[in-house]
mmCIF file of N, CA and C in Angstrom:
data_model
loop_
_atom_site.group_PDB
_atom_site.id
_atom_site.type_symbol
_atom_site.label_atom_id
_atom_site.label_comp_id
_atom_site.label_asym_id
_atom_site.label_seq_id
_atom_site.Cartn_x
_atom_site.Cartn_y
_atom_site.Cartn_z
ATOM 1 N N MET C 1 -160.843 0.360 -14.816
ATOM 2 C CA MET C 1 -161.718 -0.093 -15.873
ATOM 3 C C MET C 1 -162.649 -1.170 -15.347
ATOM 4 N N LYS C 2 -163.791 -1.257 -15.931
ATOM 5 C CA LYS C 2 -164.792 -2.230 -15.533
ATOM 6 C C LYS C 2 -164.374 -3.602 -16.044
ATOM 7 N N GLN C 3 -164.366 -4.594 -15.187
ATOM 8 C CA GLN C 3 -164.018 -5.953 -15.557
ATOM 9 C C GLN C 3 -165.292 -6.789 -15.683
ATOM 10 N N SER C 4 -165.305 -7.654 -16.670
ATOM 11 C CA SER C 4 -166.448 -8.528 -16.871
ATOM 12 C C SER C 4 -166.386 -9.663 -15.867
ATOM 13 N N THR C 5 -167.490 -9.891 -15.143
ATOM 14 C CA THR C 5 -167.539 -10.995 -14.193
ATOM 15 C C THR C 5 -168.409 -12.120 -14.719
ATOM 16 N N SER C 6 -169.093 -11.902 -15.826
ATOM 17 C CA SER C 6 -169.974 -12.889 -16.421
ATOM 18 C C SER C 6 -169.172 -13.856 -17.284
ATOM 19 N N LYS C 7 -169.603 -15.135 -17.316
ATOM 20 C CA LYS C 7 -168.921 -16.136 -18.134
ATOM 21 C C LYS C 7 -169.507 -16.166 -19.548
ATOM 22 N N ARG C 8 -170.678 -15.605 -19.766
ATOM 23 C CA ARG C 8 -171.268 -15.608 -21.110
ATOM 24 C C ARG C 8 -170.614 -14.540 -21.972
ATOM 25 N N PRO C 9 -170.649 -14.711 -23.285
ATOM 26 C CA PRO C 9 -170.008 -13.732 -24.174
ATOM 27 C C PRO C 9 -170.617 -12.342 -24.038
ATOM 28 N N VAL C 10 -169.771 -11.369 -24.078
ATOM 29 C CA VAL C 10 -170.195 -9.977 -24.007
ATOM 30 C C VAL C 10 -170.113 -9.405 -25.414
ATOM 31 N N HIS C 11 -171.154 -8.685 -25.842
ATOM 32 C CA HIS C 11 -171.176 -8.093 -27.176
ATOM 33 C C HIS C 11 -171.161 -6.577 -27.067
ATOM 34 N N THR C 12 -170.441 -5.951 -27.963
ATOM 35 C CA THR C 12 -170.423 -4.488 -27.977
ATOM 36 C C THR C 12 -171.759 -3.980 -28.490
ATOM 37 N N PRO C 13 -172.235 -2.876 -27.933
ATOM 38 C CA PRO C 13 -173.506 -2.320 -28.408
ATOM 39 C C PRO C 13 -173.334 -1.640 -29.758
ATOM 40 N N LYS C 14 -174.443 -1.324 -30.390
ATOM 41 C CA LYS C 14 -174.424 -0.523 -31.624
ATOM 42 C C LYS C 14 -174.304 0.935 -31.184
ATOM 43 N N PHE C 15 -173.328 1.626 -31.732
ATOM 44 C CA PHE C 15 -173.106 3.017 -31.357
ATOM 45 C C PHE C 15 -173.762 3.936 -32.378
ATOM 46 N N HIS C 16 -174.346 5.019 -31.884
ATOM 47 C CA HIS C 16 -175.006 5.986 -32.755
ATOM 48 C C HIS C 16 -174.107 7.178 -33.072
ATOM 49 N N SER C 17 -172.996 7.294 -32.355
ATOM 50 C CA SER C 17 -172.065 8.389 -32.612
ATOM 51 C C SER C 17 -170.687 7.995 -32.082
ATOM 52 N N GLU C 18 -169.666 8.698 -32.562
ATOM 53 C CA GLU C 18 -168.315 8.452 -32.068
ATOM 54 C C GLU C 18 -168.203 8.832 -30.600
ATOM 55 N N ASP C 19 -168.912 9.875 -30.199
ATOM 56 C CA ASP C 19 -168.887 10.306 -28.801
ATOM 57 C C ASP C 19 -169.445 9.210 -27.899
ATOM 58 N N GLU C 20 -170.532 8.596 -28.336
ATOM 59 C CA GLU C 20 -171.132 7.495 -27.573
ATOM 60 C C GLU C 20 -170.146 6.327 -27.457
ATOM 61 N N GLU C 21 -169.451 6.036 -28.543
ATOM 62 C CA GLU C 21 -168.475 4.946 -28.525
ATOM 63 C C GLU C 21 -167.293 5.275 -27.611
ATOM 64 N N ARG C 22 -166.823 6.532 -27.654
ATOM 65 C CA ARG C 22 -165.723 6.951 -26.768
ATOM 66 C C ARG C 22 -166.107 6.777 -25.303
ATOM 67 N N LYS C 23 -167.318 7.195 -24.968
ATOM 68 C CA LYS C 23 -167.775 7.068 -23.576
ATOM 69 C C LYS C 23 -167.843 5.600 -23.150
ATOM 70 N N PHE C 24 -168.290 4.742 -24.067
ATOM 71 C CA PHE C 24 -168.377 3.314 -23.769
ATOM 72 C C PHE C 24 -166.993 2.743 -23.459
ATOM 73 N N TRP C 25 -166.010 3.012 -24.362
ATOM 74 C CA TRP C 25 -164.680 2.424 -24.192
ATOM 75 C C TRP C 25 -163.916 3.051 -23.030
ATOM 76 N N ALA C 26 -164.336 4.217 -22.590
ATOM 77 C CA ALA C 26 -163.697 4.834 -21.423
ATOM 78 C C ALA C 26 -164.044 4.080 -20.144
ATOM 79 N N THR C 27 -165.130 3.318 -20.171
ATOM 80 C CA THR C 27 -165.575 2.601 -18.967
ATOM 81 C C THR C 27 -165.590 1.088 -19.130
ATOM 82 N N HIS C 28 -165.110 0.570 -20.269
ATOM 83 C CA HIS C 28 -165.108 -0.871 -20.509
ATOM 84 C C HIS C 28 -163.724 -1.324 -20.959
ATOM 85 N N ASP C 29 -163.437 -2.578 -20.706
ATOM 86 C CA ASP C 29 -162.142 -3.156 -21.055
ATOM 87 C C ASP C 29 -162.259 -3.893 -22.389
ATOM 88 N N PHE C 30 -161.450 -3.484 -23.353
ATOM 89 C CA PHE C 30 -161.480 -4.082 -24.683
ATOM 90 C C PHE C 30 -161.247 -5.594 -24.628
ATOM 91 N N THR C 31 -160.456 -6.067 -23.704
ATOM 92 C CA THR C 31 -160.154 -7.504 -23.640
ATOM 93 C C THR C 31 -161.395 -8.344 -23.335
ATOM 94 N N ASP C 32 -162.432 -7.742 -22.777
ATOM 95 C CA ASP C 32 -163.685 -8.468 -22.551
ATOM 96 C C ASP C 32 -164.418 -8.745 -23.862
ATOM 97 N N TYR C 33 -163.995 -8.107 -24.951
ATOM 98 C CA TYR C 33 -164.686 -8.198 -26.225
ATOM 99 C C TYR C 33 -163.825 -8.817 -27.328
ATOM 100 N N LEU C 34 -162.663 -9.307 -26.976
ATOM 101 C CA LEU C 34 -161.745 -9.865 -27.969
ATOM 102 C C LEU C 34 -162.356 -11.010 -28.772
ATOM 103 N N HIS C 35 -163.226 -11.784 -28.162
ATOM 104 C CA HIS C 35 -163.817 -12.942 -28.848
ATOM 105 C C HIS C 35 -164.640 -12.531 -30.077
ATOM 106 N N GLN C 36 -165.039 -11.271 -30.169
ATOM 107 C CA GLN C 36 -165.839 -10.800 -31.298
ATOM 108 C C GLN C 36 -165.015 -10.467 -32.532
ATOM 109 N N PHE C 37 -163.723 -10.348 -32.350
ATOM 110 C CA PHE C 37 -162.867 -9.886 -33.431
ATOM 111 C C PHE C 37 -162.008 -11.025 -33.968
ATOM 112 N N LYS C 38 -161.788 -11.002 -35.289
ATOM 113 C CA LYS C 38 -160.948 -12.007 -35.931
ATOM 114 C C LYS C 38 -159.607 -11.377 -36.267
ATOM 115 N N PRO C 39 -158.529 -12.142 -36.162
ATOM 116 C CA PRO C 39 -157.224 -11.580 -36.515
ATOM 117 C C PRO C 39 -157.159 -11.227 -38.003
ATOM 118 N N VAL C 40 -156.415 -10.212 -38.306
ATOM 119 C CA VAL C 40 -156.241 -9.764 -39.682
ATOM 120 C C VAL C 40 -154.767 -9.902 -40.031
ATOM 121 N N THR C 41 -154.512 -10.496 -41.184
ATOM 122 C CA THR C 41 -153.145 -10.624 -41.654
ATOM 123 C C THR C 41 -152.920 -9.609 -42.761
ATOM 124 N N LEU C 42 -151.923 -8.787 -42.587
ATOM 125 C CA LEU C 42 -151.613 -7.770 -43.582
ATOM 126 C C LEU C 42 -150.277 -8.103 -44.239
ATOM 127 N N ASP C 43 -150.264 -8.064 -45.559
ATOM 128 C CA ASP C 43 -149.030 -8.261 -46.303
ATOM 129 C C ASP C 43 -148.669 -6.935 -46.948
ATOM 130 N N MET C 44 -147.700 -6.270 -46.382
ATOM 131 C CA MET C 44 -147.297 -4.967 -46.890
ATOM 132 C C MET C 44 -146.001 -5.049 -47.687
ATOM 133 N N SER C 45 -145.575 -6.255 -47.980
ATOM 134 C CA SER C 45 -144.306 -6.426 -48.681
ATOM 135 C C SER C 45 -144.355 -5.882 -50.117
ATOM 136 N N GLY C 46 -145.532 -5.815 -50.703
ATOM 137 C CA GLY C 46 -145.649 -5.339 -52.076
ATOM 138 C C GLY C 46 -145.793 -3.838 -52.206
ATOM 139 N N LEU C 47 -145.887 -3.141 -51.078
ATOM 140 C CA LEU C 47 -146.048 -1.693 -51.134
ATOM 141 C C LEU C 47 -144.755 -1.028 -51.568
ATOM 142 N N LYS C 48 -144.898 -0.028 -52.378
ATOM 143 C CA LYS C 48 -143.741 0.733 -52.830
ATOM 144 C C LYS C 48 -143.827 2.132 -52.234
ATOM 145 N N PRO C 49 -142.698 2.761 -52.004
ATOM 146 C CA PRO C 49 -142.758 4.118 -51.458
ATOM 147 C C PRO C 49 -143.478 5.055 -52.427
ATOM 148 N N SER C 50 -144.160 6.005 -51.873
ATOM 149 C CA SER C 50 -144.923 6.926 -52.707
ATOM 150 C C SER C 50 -144.034 7.985 -53.347
ATOM 151 N N THR C 51 -142.811 8.096 -52.897
ATOM 152 C CA THR C 51 -141.879 9.048 -53.497
ATOM 153 C C THR C 51 -140.597 8.328 -53.862
ATOM 154 N N VAL C 52 -139.844 8.960 -54.725
ATOM 155 C CA VAL C 52 -138.569 8.401 -55.150
ATOM 156 C C VAL C 52 -137.529 9.521 -55.101
ATOM 157 N N PRO C 53 -136.360 9.241 -54.561
ATOM 158 C CA PRO C 53 -135.337 10.290 -54.534
ATOM 159 C C PRO C 53 -134.804 10.567 -55.936
ATOM 160 N N VAL C 54 -134.597 11.842 -56.227
ATOM 161 C CA VAL C 54 -134.089 12.261 -57.530
ATOM 162 C C VAL C 54 -132.931 13.237 -57.290
ATOM 163 N N THR C 55 -131.855 13.028 -57.994
ATOM 164 C CA THR C 55 -130.722 13.947 -57.896
ATOM 165 C C THR C 55 -130.759 14.902 -59.080
ATOM 166 N N VAL C 56 -130.774 16.187 -58.779
ATOM 167 C CA VAL C 56 -130.799 17.208 -59.819
ATOM 168 C C VAL C 56 -129.745 18.252 -59.453
ATOM 169 N N ARG C 57 -128.905 18.576 -60.385
ATOM 170 C CA ARG C 57 -127.913 19.631 -60.154
ATOM 171 C C ARG C 57 -128.540 20.966 -60.539
ATOM 172 N N LEU C 58 -128.547 21.888 -59.569
ATOM 173 C CA LEU C 58 -129.135 23.209 -59.783
ATOM 174 C C LEU C 58 -128.105 24.275 -59.449
ATOM 175 N N PRO C 59 -128.212 25.409 -60.095
ATOM 176 C CA PRO C 59 -127.308 26.511 -59.746
ATOM 177 C C PRO C 59 -127.527 26.942 -58.288
ATOM 178 N N VAL C 60 -126.433 27.302 -57.630
ATOM 179 C CA VAL C 60 -126.494 27.713 -56.223
ATOM 180 C C VAL C 60 -127.475 28.868 -56.048
ATOM 181 N N ALA C 61 -127.457 29.815 -56.959
ATOM 182 C CA ALA C 61 -128.343 30.985 -56.856
ATOM 183 C C ALA C 61 -129.820 30.565 -56.896
ATOM 184 N N LEU C 62 -130.140 29.580 -57.726
ATOM 185 C CA LEU C 62 -131.525 29.106 -57.807
ATOM 186 C C LEU C 62 -131.945 28.437 -56.496
ATOM 187 N N VAL C 63 -131.076 27.628 -55.939
ATOM 188 C CA VAL C 63 -131.381 26.969 -54.663
ATOM 189 C C VAL C 63 -131.539 28.012 -53.561
ATOM 190 N N ASP C 64 -130.687 29.012 -53.546
ATOM 191 C CA ASP C 64 -130.809 30.084 -52.558
ATOM 192 C C ASP C 64 -132.141 30.811 -52.689
ATOM 193 N N ASP C 65 -132.539 31.101 -53.932
ATOM 194 C CA ASP C 65 -133.831 31.755 -54.163
ATOM 195 C C ASP C 65 -134.989 30.876 -53.682
ATOM 196 N N LEU C 66 -134.914 29.603 -53.987
ATOM 197 C CA LEU C 66 -135.959 28.672 -53.535
ATOM 198 C C LEU C 66 -136.036 28.633 -52.012
ATOM 199 N N LYS C 67 -134.893 28.636 -51.369
ATOM 200 C CA LYS C 67 -134.864 28.612 -49.897
ATOM 201 C C LYS C 67 -135.486 29.881 -49.324
ATOM 202 N N ARG C 68 -135.199 31.025 -49.936
ATOM 203 C CA ARG C 68 -135.800 32.271 -49.452
ATOM 204 C C ARG C 68 -137.317 32.261 -49.638
ATOM 205 N N LEU C 69 -137.768 31.824 -50.805
ATOM 206 C CA LEU C 69 -139.216 31.745 -51.050
ATOM 207 C C LEU C 69 -139.892 30.769 -50.085
ATOM 208 N N ALA C 70 -139.269 29.636 -49.874
ATOM 209 C CA ALA C 70 -139.828 28.633 -48.965
ATOM 210 C C ALA C 70 -139.857 29.156 -47.539
ATOM 211 N N ASN C 71 -138.817 29.878 -47.156
ATOM 212 C CA ASN C 71 -138.758 30.442 -45.807
ATOM 213 C C ASN C 71 -139.908 31.415 -45.564
ATOM 214 N N LYS C 72 -140.258 32.200 -46.589
ATOM 215 C CA LYS C 72 -141.392 33.130 -46.467
ATOM 216 C C LYS C 72 -142.693 32.377 -46.212
ATOM 217 N N ARG C 73 -142.797 31.177 -46.779
ATOM 218 C CA ARG C 73 -144.017 30.365 -46.638
ATOM 219 C C ARG C 73 -143.920 29.390 -45.462
ATOM 220 N N ASP C 74 -142.763 29.376 -44.803
ATOM 221 C CA ASP C 74 -142.516 28.502 -43.658
ATOM 222 C C ASP C 74 -142.682 27.020 -44.021
ATOM 223 N N ILE C 75 -142.102 26.651 -45.168
ATOM 224 C CA ILE C 75 -142.103 25.257 -45.610
ATOM 225 C C ILE C 75 -140.696 24.889 -46.061
ATOM 226 N N PRO C 76 -140.359 23.613 -46.070
ATOM 227 C CA PRO C 76 -139.049 23.204 -46.579
ATOM 228 C C PRO C 76 -138.926 23.518 -48.073
ATOM 229 N N TYR C 77 -137.724 23.903 -48.506
ATOM 230 C CA TYR C 77 -137.555 24.281 -49.908
ATOM 231 C C TYR C 77 -137.798 23.110 -50.852
ATOM 232 N N GLN C 78 -137.521 21.870 -50.394
ATOM 233 C CA GLN C 78 -137.793 20.713 -51.242
ATOM 234 C C GLN C 78 -139.294 20.578 -51.503
ATOM 235 N N SER C 79 -140.099 20.871 -50.493
ATOM 236 C CA SER C 79 -141.555 20.821 -50.667
ATOM 237 C C SER C 79 -142.014 21.869 -51.668
ATOM 238 N N LEU C 80 -141.433 23.050 -51.578
ATOM 239 C CA LEU C 80 -141.781 24.108 -52.525
ATOM 240 C C LEU C 80 -141.402 23.693 -53.947
ATOM 241 N N MET C 81 -140.255 23.063 -54.090
ATOM 242 C CA MET C 81 -139.839 22.581 -55.404
ATOM 243 C C MET C 81 -140.850 21.570 -55.954
ATOM 244 N N LYS C 82 -141.325 20.681 -55.112
ATOM 245 C CA LYS C 82 -142.320 19.692 -55.551
ATOM 246 C C LYS C 82 -143.599 20.367 -56.014
ATOM 247 N N VAL C 83 -144.026 21.386 -55.283
ATOM 248 C CA VAL C 83 -145.241 22.126 -55.656
ATOM 249 C C VAL C 83 -145.046 22.787 -57.009
ATOM 250 N N TYR C 84 -143.926 23.474 -57.172
ATOM 251 C CA TYR C 84 -143.653 24.160 -58.445
ATOM 252 C C TYR C 84 -143.595 23.169 -59.613
ATOM 253 N N LEU C 85 -142.901 22.058 -59.413
ATOM 254 C CA LEU C 85 -142.812 21.053 -60.479
ATOM 255 C C LEU C 85 -144.183 20.469 -60.810
ATOM 256 N N SER C 86 -144.942 20.161 -59.776
ATOM 257 C CA SER C 86 -146.273 19.593 -59.976
ATOM 258 C C SER C 86 -147.173 20.546 -60.755
ATOM 259 N N GLU C 87 -147.151 21.838 -60.356
ATOM 260 C CA GLU C 87 -147.974 22.830 -61.051
ATOM 261 C C GLU C 87 -147.588 22.936 -62.520
ATOM 262 N N ARG C 88 -146.307 22.939 -62.783
ATOM 263 C CA ARG C 88 -145.842 23.069 -64.167
ATOM 264 C C ARG C 88 -146.234 21.854 -65.006
ATOM 265 N N VAL C 89 -146.084 20.674 -64.433
ATOM 266 C CA VAL C 89 -146.446 19.453 -65.163
ATOM 267 C C VAL C 89 -147.935 19.455 -65.471
ATOM 268 N N LYS C 90 -148.753 19.874 -64.530
ATOM 269 C CA LYS C 90 -150.203 19.936 -64.767
ATOM 270 C C LYS C 90 -150.532 20.892 -65.907
ATOM 271 N N THR C 91 -149.863 22.038 -65.955
ATOM 272 C CA THR C 91 -150.145 22.985 -67.042
ATOM 273 C C THR C 91 -149.700 22.419 -68.380
ATOM 274 N N GLU C 92 -148.656 21.633 -68.398
ATOM 275 C CA GLU C 92 -148.187 21.032 -69.657
ATOM 276 C C GLU C 92 -149.190 20.010 -70.180
ATOM 277 N N PHE C 93 -149.880 19.314 -69.269
ATOM 278 C CA PHE C 93 -150.858 18.298 -69.688
ATOM 279 C C PHE C 93 -152.238 18.897 -69.945
ATOM 280 N N ALA C 94 -152.445 20.137 -69.556
ATOM 281 C CA ALA C 94 -153.769 20.773 -69.729
ATOM 282 C C ALA C 94 -154.010 21.176 -71.159
#
């Protein structure tokens, strides 16, 4: 990687495309540009999971059928169940 030998601050250029930016960073060292960036503090303690586990008792035959249908679509049966439930809830609110 190219090392900065200058003592004056180095500024990143304005990029016109992602490809141009990729080519730039392939030949330059990010540490030469650290002075341009400010630290960011992230507080993720308030985030809640986007899903919640739910226990539902289902007949074995129904679970077997769901597994077969999911297998045909090459997806986990739990995902298929979520799709089916979501579709049904949407129709109820329509």
